[in-house]
PDB file of C-alpha atoms and ligand atoms in Angstrom:
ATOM      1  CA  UNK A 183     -42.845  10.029  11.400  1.00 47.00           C
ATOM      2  CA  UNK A 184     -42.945   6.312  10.006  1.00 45.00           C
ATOM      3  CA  UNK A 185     -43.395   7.704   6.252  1.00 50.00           C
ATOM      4  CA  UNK A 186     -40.072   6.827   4.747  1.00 53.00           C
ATOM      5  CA  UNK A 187     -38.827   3.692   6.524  1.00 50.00           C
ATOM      6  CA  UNK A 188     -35.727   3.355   4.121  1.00 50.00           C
ATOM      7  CA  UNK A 189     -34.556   7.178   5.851  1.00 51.00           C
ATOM      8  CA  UNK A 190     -33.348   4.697   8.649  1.00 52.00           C
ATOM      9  CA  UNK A 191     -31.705   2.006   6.939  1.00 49.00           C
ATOM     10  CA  UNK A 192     -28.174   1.772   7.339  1.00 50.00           C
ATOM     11  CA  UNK A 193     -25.968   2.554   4.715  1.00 50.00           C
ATOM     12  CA  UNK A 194     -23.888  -0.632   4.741  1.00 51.00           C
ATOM     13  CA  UNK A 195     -26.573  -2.848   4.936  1.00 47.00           C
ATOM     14  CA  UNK A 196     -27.656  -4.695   1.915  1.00 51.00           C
ATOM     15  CA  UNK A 197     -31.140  -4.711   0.576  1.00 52.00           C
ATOM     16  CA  UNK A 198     -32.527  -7.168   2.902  1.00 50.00           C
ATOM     17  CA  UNK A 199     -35.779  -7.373   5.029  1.00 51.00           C
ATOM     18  CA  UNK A 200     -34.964  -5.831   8.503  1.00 55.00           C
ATOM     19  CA  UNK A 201     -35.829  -8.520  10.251  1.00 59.00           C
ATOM     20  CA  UNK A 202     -32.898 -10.618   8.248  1.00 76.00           C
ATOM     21  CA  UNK A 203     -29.627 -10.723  10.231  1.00 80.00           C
ATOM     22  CA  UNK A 204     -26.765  -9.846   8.583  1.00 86.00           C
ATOM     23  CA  UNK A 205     -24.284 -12.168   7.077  1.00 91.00           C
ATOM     24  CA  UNK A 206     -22.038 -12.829   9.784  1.00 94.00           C
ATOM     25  CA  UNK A 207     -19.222 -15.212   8.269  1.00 95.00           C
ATOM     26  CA  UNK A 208     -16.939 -13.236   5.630  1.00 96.00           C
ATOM     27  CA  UNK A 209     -17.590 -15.334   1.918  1.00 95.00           C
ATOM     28  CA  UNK A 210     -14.495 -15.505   1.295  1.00 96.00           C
ATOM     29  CA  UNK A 211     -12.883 -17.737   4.356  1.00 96.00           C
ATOM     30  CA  UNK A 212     -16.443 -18.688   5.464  1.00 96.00           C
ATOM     31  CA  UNK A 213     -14.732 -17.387   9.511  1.00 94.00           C
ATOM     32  CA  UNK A 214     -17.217 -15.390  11.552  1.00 95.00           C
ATOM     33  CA  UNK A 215     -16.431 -11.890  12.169  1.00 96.00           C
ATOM     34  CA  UNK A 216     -14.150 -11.418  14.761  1.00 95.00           C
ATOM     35  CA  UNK A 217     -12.656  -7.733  16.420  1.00 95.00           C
ATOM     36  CA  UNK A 218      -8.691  -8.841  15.553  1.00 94.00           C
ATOM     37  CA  UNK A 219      -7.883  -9.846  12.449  1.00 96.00           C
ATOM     38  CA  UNK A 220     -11.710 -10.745  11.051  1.00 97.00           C
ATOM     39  CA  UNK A 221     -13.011  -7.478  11.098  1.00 97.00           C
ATOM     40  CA  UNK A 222     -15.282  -6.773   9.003  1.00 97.00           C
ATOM     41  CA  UNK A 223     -14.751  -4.532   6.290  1.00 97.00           C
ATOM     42  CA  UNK A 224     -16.895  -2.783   4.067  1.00 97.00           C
ATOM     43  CA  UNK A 225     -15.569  -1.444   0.475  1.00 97.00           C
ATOM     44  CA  UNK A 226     -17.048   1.197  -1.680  1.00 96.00           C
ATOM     45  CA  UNK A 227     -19.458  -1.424  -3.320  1.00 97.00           C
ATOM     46  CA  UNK A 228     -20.983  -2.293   0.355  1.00 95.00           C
ATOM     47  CA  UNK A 229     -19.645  -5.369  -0.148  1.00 97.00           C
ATOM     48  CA  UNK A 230     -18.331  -6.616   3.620  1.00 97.00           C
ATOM     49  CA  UNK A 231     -15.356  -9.253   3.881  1.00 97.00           C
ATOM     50  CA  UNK A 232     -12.531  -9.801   6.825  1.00 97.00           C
ATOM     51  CA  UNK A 233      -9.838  -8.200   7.327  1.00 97.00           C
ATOM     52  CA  UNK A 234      -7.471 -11.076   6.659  1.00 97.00           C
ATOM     53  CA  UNK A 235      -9.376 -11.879   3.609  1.00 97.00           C
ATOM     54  CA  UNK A 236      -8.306  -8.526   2.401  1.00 97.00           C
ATOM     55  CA  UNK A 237      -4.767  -8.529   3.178  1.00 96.00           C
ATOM     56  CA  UNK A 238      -4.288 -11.771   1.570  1.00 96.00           C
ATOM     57  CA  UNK A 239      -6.202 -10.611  -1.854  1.00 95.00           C
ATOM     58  CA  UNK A 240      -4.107  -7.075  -1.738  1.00 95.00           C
ATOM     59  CA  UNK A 241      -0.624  -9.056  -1.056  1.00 94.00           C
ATOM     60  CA  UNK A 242      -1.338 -11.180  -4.443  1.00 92.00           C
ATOM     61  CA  UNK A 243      -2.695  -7.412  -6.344  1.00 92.00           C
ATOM     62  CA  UNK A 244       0.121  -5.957  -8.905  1.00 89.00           C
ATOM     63  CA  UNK A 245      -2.072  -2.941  -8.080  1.00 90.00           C
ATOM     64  CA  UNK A 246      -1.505  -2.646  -3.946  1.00 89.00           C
ATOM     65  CA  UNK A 247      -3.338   1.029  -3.743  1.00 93.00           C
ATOM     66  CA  UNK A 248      -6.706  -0.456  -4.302  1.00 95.00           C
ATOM     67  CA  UNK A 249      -9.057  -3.579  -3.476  1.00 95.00           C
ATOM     68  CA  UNK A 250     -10.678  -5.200  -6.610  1.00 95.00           C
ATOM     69  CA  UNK A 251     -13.731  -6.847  -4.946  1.00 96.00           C
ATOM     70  CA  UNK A 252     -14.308 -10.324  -5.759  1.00 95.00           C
ATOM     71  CA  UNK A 253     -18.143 -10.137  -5.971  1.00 96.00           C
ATOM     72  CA  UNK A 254     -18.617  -7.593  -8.470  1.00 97.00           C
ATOM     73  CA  UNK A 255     -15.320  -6.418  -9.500  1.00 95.00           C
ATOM     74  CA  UNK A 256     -15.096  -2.788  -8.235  1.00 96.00           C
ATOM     75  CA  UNK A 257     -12.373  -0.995  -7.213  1.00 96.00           C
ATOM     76  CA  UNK A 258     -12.062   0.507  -3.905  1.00 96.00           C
ATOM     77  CA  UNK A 259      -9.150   3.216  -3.462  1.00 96.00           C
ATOM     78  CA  UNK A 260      -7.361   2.537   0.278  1.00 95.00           C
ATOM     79  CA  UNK A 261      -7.402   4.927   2.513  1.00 93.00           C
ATOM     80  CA  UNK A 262      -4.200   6.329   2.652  1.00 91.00           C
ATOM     81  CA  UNK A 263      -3.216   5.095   6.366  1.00 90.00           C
ATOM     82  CA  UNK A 264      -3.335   1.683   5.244  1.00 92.00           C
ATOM     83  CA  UNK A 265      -5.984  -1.210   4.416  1.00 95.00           C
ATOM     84  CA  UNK A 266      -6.949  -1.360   8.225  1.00 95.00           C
ATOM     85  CA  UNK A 267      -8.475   2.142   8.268  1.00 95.00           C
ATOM     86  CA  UNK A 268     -11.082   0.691   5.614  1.00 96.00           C
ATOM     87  CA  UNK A 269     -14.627   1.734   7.233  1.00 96.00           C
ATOM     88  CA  UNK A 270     -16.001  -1.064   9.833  1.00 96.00           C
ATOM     89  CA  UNK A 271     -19.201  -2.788   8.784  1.00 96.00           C
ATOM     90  CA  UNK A 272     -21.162  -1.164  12.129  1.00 95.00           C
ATOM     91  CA  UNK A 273     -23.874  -3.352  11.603  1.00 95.00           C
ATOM     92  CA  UNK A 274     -22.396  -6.532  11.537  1.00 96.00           C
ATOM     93  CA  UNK A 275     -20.194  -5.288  14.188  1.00 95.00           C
ATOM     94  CA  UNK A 276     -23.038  -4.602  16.351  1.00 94.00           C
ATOM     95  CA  UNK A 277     -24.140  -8.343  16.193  1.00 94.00           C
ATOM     96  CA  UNK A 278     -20.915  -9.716  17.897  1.00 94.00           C
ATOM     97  CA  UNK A 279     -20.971 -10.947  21.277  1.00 93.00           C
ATOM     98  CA  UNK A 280     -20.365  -8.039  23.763  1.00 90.00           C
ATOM     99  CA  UNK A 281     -16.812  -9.080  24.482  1.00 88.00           C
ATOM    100  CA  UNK A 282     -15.979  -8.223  20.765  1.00 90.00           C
ATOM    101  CA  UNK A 283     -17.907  -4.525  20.315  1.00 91.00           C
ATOM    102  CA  UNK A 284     -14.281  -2.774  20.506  1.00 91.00           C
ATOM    103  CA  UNK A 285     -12.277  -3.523  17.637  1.00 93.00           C
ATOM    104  CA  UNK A 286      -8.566  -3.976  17.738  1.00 93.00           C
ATOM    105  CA  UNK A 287      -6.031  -1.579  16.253  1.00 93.00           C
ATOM    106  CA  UNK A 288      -4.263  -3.556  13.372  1.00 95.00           C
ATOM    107  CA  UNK A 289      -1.000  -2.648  11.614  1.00 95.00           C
ATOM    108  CA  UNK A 290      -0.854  -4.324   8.113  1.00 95.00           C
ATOM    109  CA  UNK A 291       2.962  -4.808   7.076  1.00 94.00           C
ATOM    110  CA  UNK A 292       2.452  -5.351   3.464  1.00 92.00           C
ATOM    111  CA  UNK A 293       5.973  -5.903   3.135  1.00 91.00           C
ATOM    112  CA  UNK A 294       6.194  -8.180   5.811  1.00 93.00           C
ATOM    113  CA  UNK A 295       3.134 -10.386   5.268  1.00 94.00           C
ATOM    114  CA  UNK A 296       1.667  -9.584   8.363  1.00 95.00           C
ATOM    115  CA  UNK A 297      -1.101  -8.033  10.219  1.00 95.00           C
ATOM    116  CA  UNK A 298      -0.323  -7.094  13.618  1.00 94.00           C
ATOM    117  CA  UNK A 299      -2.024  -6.161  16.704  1.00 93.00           C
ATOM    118  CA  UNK A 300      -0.867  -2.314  16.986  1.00 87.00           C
ATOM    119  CA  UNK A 301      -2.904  -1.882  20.074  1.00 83.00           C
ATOM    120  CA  UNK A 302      -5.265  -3.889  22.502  1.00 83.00           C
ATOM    121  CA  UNK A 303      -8.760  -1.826  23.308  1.00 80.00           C
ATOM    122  CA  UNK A 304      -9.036  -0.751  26.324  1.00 78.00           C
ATOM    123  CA  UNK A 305     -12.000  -2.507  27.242  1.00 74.00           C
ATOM    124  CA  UNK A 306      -9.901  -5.857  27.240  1.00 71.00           C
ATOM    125  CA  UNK A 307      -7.652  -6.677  30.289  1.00 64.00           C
ATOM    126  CA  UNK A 308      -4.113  -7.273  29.246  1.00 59.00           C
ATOM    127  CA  UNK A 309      -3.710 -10.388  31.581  1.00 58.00           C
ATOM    128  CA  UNK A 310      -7.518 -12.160  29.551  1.00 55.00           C
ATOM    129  CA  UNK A 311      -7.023 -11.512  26.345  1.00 58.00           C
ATOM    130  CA  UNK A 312      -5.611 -14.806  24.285  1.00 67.00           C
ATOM    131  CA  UNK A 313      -5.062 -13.053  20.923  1.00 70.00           C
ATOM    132  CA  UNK A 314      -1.907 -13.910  18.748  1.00 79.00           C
ATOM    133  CA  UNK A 315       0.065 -10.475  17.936  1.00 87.00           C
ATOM    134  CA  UNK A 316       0.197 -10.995  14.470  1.00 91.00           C
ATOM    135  CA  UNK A 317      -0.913 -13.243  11.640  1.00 93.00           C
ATOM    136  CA  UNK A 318       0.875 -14.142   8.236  1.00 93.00           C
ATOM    137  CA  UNK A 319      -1.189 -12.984   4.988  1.00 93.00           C
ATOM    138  CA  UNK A 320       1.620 -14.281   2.543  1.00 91.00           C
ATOM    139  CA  UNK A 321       4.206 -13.029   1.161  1.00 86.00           C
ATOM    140  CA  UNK A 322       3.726 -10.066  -1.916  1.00 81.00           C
ATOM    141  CA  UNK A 323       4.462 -11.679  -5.572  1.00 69.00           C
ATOM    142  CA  UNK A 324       8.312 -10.526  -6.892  1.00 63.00           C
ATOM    143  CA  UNK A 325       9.499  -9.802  -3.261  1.00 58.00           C
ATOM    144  CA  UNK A 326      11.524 -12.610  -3.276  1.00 51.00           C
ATOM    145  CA  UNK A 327      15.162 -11.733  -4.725  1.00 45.00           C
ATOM    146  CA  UNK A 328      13.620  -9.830  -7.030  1.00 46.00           C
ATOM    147  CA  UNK A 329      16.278  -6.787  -6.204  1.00 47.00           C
ATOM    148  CA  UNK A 330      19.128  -7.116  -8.456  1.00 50.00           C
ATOM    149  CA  UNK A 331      21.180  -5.874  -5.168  1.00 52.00           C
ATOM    150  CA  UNK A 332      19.994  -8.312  -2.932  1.00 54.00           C
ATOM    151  CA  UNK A 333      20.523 -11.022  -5.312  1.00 58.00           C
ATOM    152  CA  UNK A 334      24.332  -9.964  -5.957  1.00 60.00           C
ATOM    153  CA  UNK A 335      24.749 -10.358  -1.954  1.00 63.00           C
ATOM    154  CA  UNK A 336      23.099 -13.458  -1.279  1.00 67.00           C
ATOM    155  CA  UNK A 337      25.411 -14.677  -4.627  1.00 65.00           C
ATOM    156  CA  UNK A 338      28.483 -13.339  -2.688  1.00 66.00           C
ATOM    157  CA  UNK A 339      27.258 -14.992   0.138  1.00 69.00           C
ATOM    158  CA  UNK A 340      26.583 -18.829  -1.532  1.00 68.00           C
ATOM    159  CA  UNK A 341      30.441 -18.633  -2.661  1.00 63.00           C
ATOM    160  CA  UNK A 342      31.362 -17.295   1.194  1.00 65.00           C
ATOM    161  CA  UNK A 343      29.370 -20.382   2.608  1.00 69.00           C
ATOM    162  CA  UNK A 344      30.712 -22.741   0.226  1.00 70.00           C
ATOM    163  CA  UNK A 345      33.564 -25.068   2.002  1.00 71.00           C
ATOM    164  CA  UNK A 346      34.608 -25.867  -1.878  1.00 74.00           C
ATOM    165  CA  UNK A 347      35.116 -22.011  -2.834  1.00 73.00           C
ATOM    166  CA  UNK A 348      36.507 -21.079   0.274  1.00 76.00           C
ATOM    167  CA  UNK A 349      39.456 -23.926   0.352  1.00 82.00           C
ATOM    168  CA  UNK A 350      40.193 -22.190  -3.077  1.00 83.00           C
ATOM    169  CA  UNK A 351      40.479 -19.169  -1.610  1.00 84.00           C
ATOM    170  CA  UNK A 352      42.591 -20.383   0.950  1.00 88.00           C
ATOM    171  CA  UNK A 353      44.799 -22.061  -1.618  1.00 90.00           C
ATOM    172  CA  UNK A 354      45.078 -19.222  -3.983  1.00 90.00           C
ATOM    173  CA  UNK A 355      46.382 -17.246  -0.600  1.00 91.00           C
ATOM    174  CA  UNK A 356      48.567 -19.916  -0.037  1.00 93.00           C
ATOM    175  CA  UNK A 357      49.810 -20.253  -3.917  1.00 93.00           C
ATOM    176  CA  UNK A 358      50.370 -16.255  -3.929  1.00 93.00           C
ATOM    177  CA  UNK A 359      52.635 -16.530  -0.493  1.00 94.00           C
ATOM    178  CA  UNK A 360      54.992 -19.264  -2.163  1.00 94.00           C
ATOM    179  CA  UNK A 361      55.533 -17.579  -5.287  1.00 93.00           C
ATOM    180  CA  UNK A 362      56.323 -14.823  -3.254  1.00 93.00           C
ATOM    181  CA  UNK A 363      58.792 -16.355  -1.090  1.00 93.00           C
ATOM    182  CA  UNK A 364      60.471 -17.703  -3.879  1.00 92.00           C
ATOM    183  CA  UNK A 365      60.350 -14.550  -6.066  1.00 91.00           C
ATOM    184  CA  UNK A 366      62.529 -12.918  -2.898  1.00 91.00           C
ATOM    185  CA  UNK A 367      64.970 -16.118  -2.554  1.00 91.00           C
ATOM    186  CA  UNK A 368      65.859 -15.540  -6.135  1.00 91.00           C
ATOM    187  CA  UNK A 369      65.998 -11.688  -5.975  1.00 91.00           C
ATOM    188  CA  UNK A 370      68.170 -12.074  -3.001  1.00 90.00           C
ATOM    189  CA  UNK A 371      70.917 -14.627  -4.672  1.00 87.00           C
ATOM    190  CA  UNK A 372      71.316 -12.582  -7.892  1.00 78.00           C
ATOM    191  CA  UNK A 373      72.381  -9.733  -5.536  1.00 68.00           C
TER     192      UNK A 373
HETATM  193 ZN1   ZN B 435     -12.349 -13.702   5.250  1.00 88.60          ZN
HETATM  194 ZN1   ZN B 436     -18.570  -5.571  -4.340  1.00 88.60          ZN
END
């Protein structure tokens, strides 16, 4: 039964002796694996890195529909429900304390910045568990007033706040009135 040892290996773990734990600290941000916002992730290369880690690198991407791994360069496609639904590294999962075996549900807002907690497992009481509901991963490059739209309107909106624009506003208003007046005063006496 013992012939082919490497028929039991695990997929996602690296060539390493099976007595070697895995690494447990992502190499990007050197944090341990965590269930939240740390989970381990493993790309199409095997490669395994956090969660966060990932969110920030796809946030800075021009290319947001895959992950370019920094280790050896490949691409990995994202599944189509978002970067969380990347596959779990099991194995470095199973390592964690006990308390961290169920992994969070986490929403990535890509537009946002942020990676929230979409929903708590079950396993944790509501009233324990400490963990902040989201995280900011950045902000993506070109989202700021890069809309020609949104750029008119906050334009519109700089002359609005301004006190010296808007007390020319007021005395254009006021100007127009006067002429006004006097326009009808002297349409009035000719009659
Ligand atoms: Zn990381
Ligand atoms: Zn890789």
């Amino acid at each position: 039964m013992e012939s082919d040892p490497n028929a039991l290996r695990d997929p996602y773990k690296p060539d390493m002796g099976d007595s070697e734990l895995p690494d447990l600290e992502c190499a990007i941000c050197f944090c341990q694996f965590n269930n939240v916002f740390n989970t381990p992730k493993v790309l199409q290369c095997k490669h395994t890195f956090c969660l966060e880690c990932l969110a920030r690198m796809n946030i800075k991407s021009n290319q947001p529909d895959t992950i370019q791994c920094p280790l050896c360069r490949s691409y990995t496609p994202l599944p189509d429900l978002g970067l969380p639904k990347l596959a779990n590294n099991s194995t470095v999962l199973s390592y964690l304390p006990s308390a961290m075996q169920h992994v969070y549900s986490i929403r990535f807002n890509r537009n946002k910045g942020k990676l929230q907690v979409k929903r708590v497992p079950s396993s944790v009481p509501i009233h324990t568990h400490t963990v902040s509901q989201s995280l900011d991963v950045g902000m993506p490059a070109g989202m700021q007033g890069s809309s020609g739209e949104g750029r008119e309107r906050s334009l519109l909106m700089t002359i609005l706040r301004t006190p010296l624009c808007k007390a020319f506003l007021m005395s254009t208003v006021a100007i127009i009135a006067v002429v006004l007046t006097i326009t009808i005063i002297i349409l009035q006496q000719k009659r």
